[in-house]
Every structure is written in structure tokens, then in C-alpha cells.
Amino acid sequence: MRLLFSKVFTENINKIQNELPTIFMKSQLQKINEFINNLGREEYSILEKISTTKTYKKGEVLLHQNETCRFTYSVEKGILRKFYLNDGKEITTEFLFEDDIAVSFDSYVLQKPSREFIQAITDSTVSQLDYHSFQEAKSLHSELVKLDLLITEYYAMWLENRLLEFHTLNATQRYLHLLSNQPEIIQQIPLSYIASYLGISLETLSRIRAKI
Amino acid sequence: MRLLFSKVFTENINKIQNELPTIFMKSQLQKINEFINNLGREEYSILEKISTTKTYKKGEVLLHQNETCRFTYSVEKGILRKFYLNDGKEITTEFLFEDDIAVSFDSYVLQKPSREFIQAITDSTVSQLDYHSFQEAKSLHSELVKLDLLITEYYAMWLENRLLEFHTLNATQRYLHLLSNQPEIIQQIPLSYIASYLGISLETLSRIRAKI
DNA sequence: ATGATTATTTGACCTAAGTCAAATTTCCTG
DNA sequence: CAGGAAATTTGACTTAGGTCAAATAATCAT
């Protein structure tokens, strides 16, 4: 999920590749960016007040399974991932880079125990936004509800695209798609995480890479 | 996606099965339901004013591919489906029953041409809500933004669960899962639609059914 | 009802991707 | 920089699910 308030938003937008659905979603990022830039001084400072910056070491877990997700974690530096356990095996669901937001969505929204873990893949700095403080801020400043909506819409579109990929692409195509859309993932992240993210086995992914 | 304003919401909630993620999502439906019940008279009547009721014959297409999705279609009666074309084959992405909302999400949000079709599977009555009128209503009544957020959150959680199913269940398990969660789908809808919805071939689905 | 479409099932065969195991290669850490 | 652990690759084999084709079964319009 995309970042709440980012200093380098415009730059980030340009990193995104020219794939069709991605082009469309770019316009949503732009909307979010503009919205943040036009936020009132008051709203902006409230967000800053209820956010805290923390650092995590490589491998450290920000949110455990069964724990209720109290924060949205906005990545300032480093890489996070979300994953859950299936038959004891880790299934990675998302990688979060600078300016992305990590959140166990259903746990956060419903304030129920999380299925997912959130973990730092590298040493990371994140800005954490507390659920209850944000709820209160939203009740006082309706602009923040709009912002929340824009970001949630973005996440839903991201999920729709993920689903589309699973529905229409085979293992090789999914890998190539990832390679062209988020090359930074392939470079910086262990194959085992990438394999489960793509829904294929580690060995198959290795063979796909060998062929290309 | 769930319905915007429903008369029989409570009833609908009870139809939902007792699966773990589904239990959680029930609470979101409840939130939506309560929110609608507590909407001011004014907001409620605005929604009614900008909605129009229409009927569609079985097979009729409400939204074509490449057309921009101008409405959310809230099902009052009948069944709709969403699908897109991949290699000339129809891939069904969602079935919509009474009190569900059909919308080509990214097309609606970004007001860009739709990848998906929306079609009536049976003769149907829907209440259509115009994008621009709703945007205007939201700008005047911030309560409607909150409602939009709740519904979008619900849709995102639904998508997350779909993705989880593709990630963790095999063909048989996905079918059984559907059978226990939405038996009405299996009863009323052609197998070919169900097969593509589950991401399996028609023949395989038929064999799975034969075994059970 | 009856013939014609359309939907579903069944059969034979094929292939993408998984599994298990071992060999390398890479990466840490003392 | 050596030794061990972790990550990745390669090999041999298996299997879930796909494809193509034909046979039934169900549905619909006249």
C-alpha cells in the first residue's frame, strides 16, 4: 500500500513502469500526492503529531501473527515484507519499499488478530501511525477520511491487479512481469520470498531464471 | 462489492457462513449497515435522488469493456457477474447477488476505460448511482465519504481473501470453499462461469464435482 | 412435444510446475 | 581468510490440472 505522506512522492511515481494498469494507477498516486500537498497546515501537523519514527533491524518483526495491527507502517528507509504461514511455510504477500505503507489490512481495519506478519528485510526506518489516533483525527478532520479513501482505493486496485496476474499469467509470465515492473525486488530480495510472492516453488523460479 | 444502501441488510449478513475471514468481514458489513441506518435524513434522500432503478434482461450487458464505468450497480433483484476477456476467453471475476454492488472498480475510481464487462446472468433490477453525482454529494456531505471508505475497505478485504485462496488452496479446495461459503453460486450459475471464477478448466471442475 | 442449441460429463493424453535430494555457490562470522 | 550456514541451482521423477475430442444431458424455442 502506498505511503501516507511522502516527501519524495513525485520521484517515486516516475519509478513506476509503463504497463497499462500501472499507468492508470499512477494517476491515483498523483491524486494522493496532490491531495497531500494541498492538505491544510493543521491536518498535516496532526498527522505528524500522531506518527512516530522507529528503526528496525534486518529480520526484526514489526507485527506478529495473531497480534492486532495497531499501526500503519510507512517506510522511510529500507524494505519490509508481509507474509503469512501456510502449512508452516511462509507465503510472502507484499514487498514494501521507500514511500510504501505496510499494514495488515483486515487486522488494522477490523482491529482483529492478524493473519500476517510484517517484517523488516533490511535495516529499516518507518513512520508508524496509530490506529486510534488516526480514527480520532479523521473524526475531527474530514479531509483525512478522503485521504484514507484515496489510499484504500489504491490498495484495492493493486489487489485487483495481483488477482488478474494469478488468473491470466503462468509462472514465467508472472516472473517477467515482476522483473519489468519492480526490478528492485528481484535485485534485493531472497529468491525464496519472491517465489512464494509469485506463487511458485523456489526450484521452478530458479529454473525460470536460468532459461532467461 | 457490498451494497450501498440496503433494506434487508441484517438478513443478508446472516446468510454468510462461519468461516474465519468471513466472520471478520461480517463485522465490516455490520458497520456499514449501522452507518447507513444512522445516516442523516438529508444524506439518505440525496442518495435516493441521484440513484435510478433499471431493469436488465438475462444476458444483457450493463457495462462493456473499454467503456468508462459511470455507475455503481446495486443489485435489488437478480444476479450479475463481472468478467474480462483473456485470449478471447471470458474470465469471471465476481458474482453479484441481491444487496451486492457491481462496479468495474478501477474504471470507476479513475474514470478510465474498463477492462471488465458487467452482465446480467438473470433478469435483474439494479439501482444505479452516478459517479459524478456521487462525487458531488460526497463533497457536500462528508458522511458519504465515510460510507464510501467503509465499502471500499470491505472490497479490499474481499480481494485479499480471494488472493489468499489462490495462494493456498488447490482446485478442489477452492471449489469446496465456494460450495460452503456461497452455495447459491453453485446452484444458480453455469459451470463455465464458476470454473473461470475459480481459475480452473470447465472439465476439471466437472471431474471435481463427480468425485464429491 | 421435438428438434436444436447449449451445458455438462467422460475419455485419452499432455505439460507445467511441484517434490525430494544432492550439488554448488554465495554469504557471513569468528 | 577459513569454515559453516544459508541461498541457489541442477537432476530425476511425480502429479495436478490442462487440452482436445466425443458422448450425454439439459434447456429452450417453435
XYZ file of N, CA, C and O in Angstrom, chain A residues 44-142:
396
model
N -1.980 18.451 8.439
C -0.637 17.929 8.233
C 0.097 17.782 9.566
O 0.739 16.763 9.835
N -0.053 18.788 10.410
C 0.693 18.738 11.669
C 0.081 17.702 12.612
O 0.790 17.111 13.430
N -1.217 17.468 12.480
C -1.833 16.408 13.282
C -1.234 15.054 12.910
O -0.850 14.256 13.765
N -1.118 14.826 11.622
C -0.524 13.571 11.166
C 0.893 13.417 11.724
O 1.281 12.339 12.170
N 1.622 14.498 11.683
C 2.994 14.425 12.206
C 2.988 14.139 13.699
O 3.814 13.373 14.194
N 2.028 14.760 14.392
C 1.980 14.594 15.843
C 1.682 13.143 16.244
O 2.241 12.621 17.197
N 0.788 12.501 15.504
C 0.386 11.148 15.911
C 1.231 10.057 15.246
O 0.956 8.878 15.402
N 2.258 10.461 14.511
C 3.179 9.479 13.932
C 4.458 9.429 14.757
O 4.890 10.441 15.300
N 5.043 8.240 14.831
C 6.346 8.133 15.484
C 7.305 7.392 14.578
O 6.923 6.431 13.915
N 8.523 7.840 14.558
C 9.530 7.200 13.713
C 10.282 6.149 14.519
O 10.673 6.394 15.661
N 10.427 4.989 13.942
C 11.158 3.917 14.614
C 12.105 3.231 13.637
O 11.910 3.301 12.424
N 13.109 2.591 14.187
C 14.014 1.832 13.315
C 13.942 0.363 13.689
O 13.721 0.007 14.850
N 14.088 -0.484 12.683
C 14.073 -1.928 12.892
C 15.281 -2.542 12.218
O 15.692 -2.109 11.137
N 15.819 -3.554 12.867
C 16.964 -4.282 12.303
C 16.482 -5.306 11.296
O 15.354 -5.806 11.395
N 17.333 -5.634 10.365
C 17.078 -6.696 9.397
C 16.533 -7.941 10.096
O 17.122 -8.401 11.088
N 15.454 -8.456 9.624
C 14.876 -9.671 10.202
C 13.879 -9.418 11.324
O 13.083 -10.292 11.657
N 13.906 -8.226 11.878
C 13.021 -7.921 13.003
C 11.556 -7.914 12.555
O 11.243 -7.512 11.429
N 10.692 -8.377 13.455
C 9.269 -8.458 13.129
C 8.524 -7.262 13.715
O 8.588 -7.008 14.908
N 7.839 -6.513 12.865
C 7.099 -5.326 13.319
C 5.731 -5.728 13.838
O 5.201 -5.140 14.775
N 5.147 -6.736 13.182
C 3.828 -7.211 13.601
C 3.805 -8.730 13.513
O 4.184 -9.309 12.492
N 3.396 -9.367 14.598
C 3.311 -10.826 14.636
C 1.918 -11.299 14.247
O 0.937 -10.596 14.460
N 1.889 -12.512 13.759
C 0.620 -13.203 13.547
C -0.146 -13.201 14.868
O 0.467 -13.302 15.930
N -1.461 -13.084 14.790
C -2.353 -13.088 15.953
C -2.326 -11.811 16.796
O -3.132 -11.647 17.706
N -1.393 -10.950 16.457
C -1.349 -9.666 17.140
C -2.271 -8.723 16.356
O -2.366 -8.844 15.133
N -2.943 -7.807 17.026
C -3.780 -6.861 16.297
C -2.916 -5.734 15.745
O -2.082 -5.182 16.454
N -3.141 -5.430 14.478
C -2.316 -4.418 13.801
C -2.739 -3.028 14.226
O -3.765 -2.521 13.787
N -1.942 -2.399 15.074
C -2.307 -1.103 15.642
C -1.791 0.064 14.820
O -2.199 1.195 15.014
N -0.853 -0.234 13.913
C -0.216 0.860 13.177
C -0.221 0.632 11.668
O -0.276 -0.505 11.208
N -0.171 1.712 10.942
C 0.274 1.631 9.551
C 1.740 2.028 9.564
O 2.131 2.988 10.224
N 2.552 1.261 8.840
C 3.991 1.483 8.844
C 4.405 2.054 7.497
O 4.355 1.363 6.484
N 4.813 3.272 7.558
C 5.163 3.937 6.319
C 6.693 3.920 6.200
O 7.405 4.403 7.070
N 7.180 3.305 5.121
C 8.625 3.046 5.019
C 9.381 4.306 4.631
O 9.118 4.904 3.593
N 10.292 4.729 5.480
C 11.134 5.874 5.136
C 12.448 5.407 4.536
O 13.035 6.081 3.691
N 12.882 4.242 4.979
C 14.170 3.714 4.508
C 14.151 2.208 4.739
O 13.634 1.746 5.745
N 14.661 1.446 3.777
C 14.737 0.001 3.943
C 13.634 -0.716 3.185
O 12.933 -0.128 2.365
N 13.498 -1.999 3.464
C 12.491 -2.826 2.801
C 11.767 -3.681 3.835
O 12.395 -4.284 4.706
N 10.460 -3.725 3.743
C 9.673 -4.616 4.601
C 8.992 -5.655 3.717
O 8.913 -5.513 2.505
N 8.497 -6.698 4.362
C 7.621 -7.623 3.642
C 6.481 -8.022 4.554
O 6.585 -7.952 5.788
N 5.389 -8.442 3.949
C 4.270 -9.026 4.675
C 4.231 -10.506 4.289
O 4.462 -10.845 3.136
N 3.970 -11.376 5.245
C 3.831 -12.795 4.902
C 2.936 -13.480 5.918
O 2.689 -12.964 7.003
N 2.413 -14.629 5.532
C 1.681 -15.453 6.480
C 2.161 -16.885 6.377
O 2.952 -17.222 5.481
N 1.729 -17.697 7.314
C 2.158 -19.089 7.349
C 1.048 -19.980 6.813
O -0.109 -19.818 7.159
N 1.457 -20.891 5.923
C 0.510 -21.863 5.403
C 1.206 -23.208 5.472
O 2.223 -23.396 4.805
N 0.684 -24.116 6.307
C 1.372 -25.396 6.499
C 2.798 -25.192 6.973
O 3.710 -25.911 6.538
N 2.992 -24.191 7.797
C 4.335 -23.933 8.296
C 5.246 -23.219 7.314
O 6.364 -22.841 7.651
N 4.762 -23.038 6.085
C 5.594 -22.342 5.089
C 5.199 -20.875 4.990
O 4.028 -20.532 5.026
N 6.220 -20.035 4.835
C 5.959 -18.606 4.720
C 5.517 -18.252 3.304
O 6.169 -18.622 2.339
N 4.401 -17.550 3.209
C 3.936 -17.037 1.921
C 4.014 -15.517 1.973
O 3.298 -14.886 2.751
N 4.893 -14.964 1.171
C 5.046 -13.509 1.151
C 3.955 -12.893 0.291
O 3.700 -13.354 -0.818
N 3.301 -11.867 0.814
C 2.188 -11.263 0.079
C 2.531 -9.894 -0.504
O 1.871 -9.432 -1.425
N 3.537 -9.238 0.064
C 3.830 -7.889 -0.439
C 5.218 -7.464 0.009
O 5.668 -7.827 1.094
N 5.882 -6.718 -0.858
C 7.149 -6.096 -0.504
C 6.933 -4.592 -0.428
O 6.276 -4.013 -1.287
N 7.492 -3.968 0.585
C 7.285 -2.542 0.780
C 8.614 -1.815 0.740
O 9.517 -2.145 1.511
N 8.691 -0.841 -0.166
C 9.897 -0.043 -0.318
C 9.638 1.365 0.194
O 8.543 1.675 0.662
N 10.645 2.188 0.036
C 10.518 3.577 0.452
C 9.220 4.182 -0.075
O 8.892 4.024 -1.265
N 8.497 4.842 0.798
C 7.234 5.512 0.472
C 6.036 4.581 0.336
O 4.944 5.026 -0.004
N 6.235 3.313 0.601
C 5.090 2.407 0.653
C 4.570 2.329 2.088
O 5.276 2.649 3.041
N 3.330 1.882 2.209
C 2.743 1.677 3.527
C 2.549 0.194 3.763
O 1.964 -0.494 2.927
N 3.050 -0.279 4.886
C 2.825 -1.670 5.264
C 1.744 -1.723 6.324
O 1.809 -1.011 7.319
N 0.754 -2.561 6.082
C -0.300 -2.718 7.082
C -0.952 -4.075 6.861
O -1.100 -4.522 5.724
N -1.263 -4.749 7.948
C -2.043 -5.973 7.813
C -3.488 -5.509 7.705
O -4.150 -5.246 8.713
N -3.951 -5.389 6.475
C -5.142 -4.588 6.205
C -6.373 -4.975 7.016
O -6.960 -4.146 7.710
N -6.767 -6.246 6.936
C -8.003 -6.606 7.640
C -7.848 -6.493 9.147
O -8.767 -6.091 9.850
N -6.664 -6.825 9.633
C -6.427 -6.696 11.059
C -6.532 -5.238 11.497
O -7.131 -4.914 12.528
N -5.980 -4.350 10.697
C -6.000 -2.928 11.015
C -7.425 -2.372 10.955
O -7.889 -1.714 11.877
N -8.110 -2.698 9.874
C -9.438 -2.132 9.673
C -10.420 -2.644 10.728
O -11.227 -1.885 11.261
N -10.347 -3.940 11.001
C -11.322 -4.531 11.919
C -10.791 -4.600 13.351
O -11.530 -4.983 14.258
N -9.535 -4.263 13.507
C -8.885 -4.389 14.822
C -9.113 -5.777 15.403
O -9.582 -5.969 16.534
N -8.752 -6.746 14.568
C -8.818 -8.167 14.940
C -7.419 -8.763 14.769
O -6.589 -8.205 14.056
N -7.157 -9.932 15.362
C -5.812 -10.531 15.243
C -5.394 -10.716 13.784
O -6.217 -11.052 12.933
N -4.133 -10.503 13.530
C -3.608 -10.535 12.169
C -3.238 -11.946 11.729
O -2.731 -12.734 12.504
N -3.530 -12.263 10.464
C -3.022 -13.491 9.868
C -1.579 -13.295 9.440
O -0.797 -14.225 9.358
N -1.267 -12.053 9.107
C 0.033 -11.768 8.516
C 1.058 -11.276 9.531
O 0.708 -10.683 10.544
N 2.316 -11.520 9.175
C 3.446 -10.905 9.853
C 3.888 -9.703 9.008
O 3.698 -9.706 7.798
N 4.505 -8.752 9.655
C 5.223 -7.710 8.929
C 6.653 -7.727 9.445
O 6.879 -7.723 10.661
N 7.593 -7.806 8.514
C 8.987 -7.998 8.909
C 9.913 -7.087 8.105
O 9.654 -6.796 6.938
N 10.979 -6.657 8.742
C 11.991 -5.858 8.033
C 12.946 -6.795 7.310
O 13.530 -7.688 7.923
N 13.076 -6.616 5.999
C 14.003 -7.440 5.215
C 15.418 -6.874 5.310
O 16.396 -7.598 5.282
N 15.491 -5.554 5.408
C 16.776 -4.888 5.641
C 16.609 -3.984 6.862
O 15.491 -3.799 7.338
N 17.666 -3.446 7.360
C 17.546 -2.425 8.399
C 16.627 -1.333 7.849
O 16.796 -0.908 6.709
N 15.666 -0.917 8.655
C 14.639 -0.018 8.120
C 14.249 1.083 9.098
O 14.349 0.914 10.321
N 13.819 2.181 8.538
C 13.225 3.255 9.332
C 11.785 3.434 8.862
O 11.535 3.545 7.664
N 10.852 3.399 9.811
C 9.452 3.539 9.426
C 8.769 4.598 10.276
O 9.178 4.867 11.404
N 7.744 5.188 9.720
C 6.938 6.135 10.454
C 5.605 5.445 10.758
O 4.871 5.082 9.854
N 5.324 5.250 12.033
C 4.146 4.493 12.450
C 2.991 5.421 12.801
O 3.157 6.376 13.541
N 1.836 5.089 12.276
C 0.653 5.902 12.547
C -0.339 5.045 13.333
O -0.786 4.004 12.867
N -0.696 5.509 14.498
C -1.549 4.740 15.399
C -3.010 4.734 14.936
O -3.567 5.771 14.575
N -3.614 3.538 14.952
C -4.996 3.372 14.501
C -5.954 4.317 15.223
O -6.704 5.069 14.595
N -5.942 4.249 16.555
C -6.944 5.010 17.310
C -6.740 6.520 17.166
O -7.708 7.265 17.015
N -5.490 6.944 17.159
C -5.231 8.367 16.965
C -5.693 8.813 15.585
O -6.249 9.909 15.425
N -5.479 7.950 14.611
C -5.886 8.316 13.244
C -7.411 8.341 13.135
O -7.976 9.241 12.507
N -8.075 7.386 13.791
C -9.538 7.395 13.791
C -10.069 8.711 14.372
O -10.983 9.331 13.818
N -9.457 9.087 15.482
C -9.886 10.329 16.135
C -9.618 11.528 15.226
O -10.474 12.401 15.056
N -8.427 11.527 14.621
C -8.078 12.629 13.723
C -9.072 12.704 12.564
O -9.500 13.792 12.168
N -9.460 11.533 12.058
C -10.418 11.517 10.956
C -11.770 12.074 11.383
O -12.448 12.766 10.614
N -12.155 11.763 12.621
C -13.473 12.233 13.061
C -13.481 13.746 13.216
O -14.530 14.383 13.121
N -12.297 14.330 13.431
C -12.222 15.783 13.572
C -11.947 16.491 12.241
O -12.321 17.631 12.056
N -11.287 15.761 11.328
C -10.892 16.408 10.062
C -11.292 15.521 8.895
O -10.608 14.556 8.577
N -12.381 15.893 8.266
C -12.920 15.010 7.239
C -11.988 14.904 6.031
O -12.081 13.963 5.247
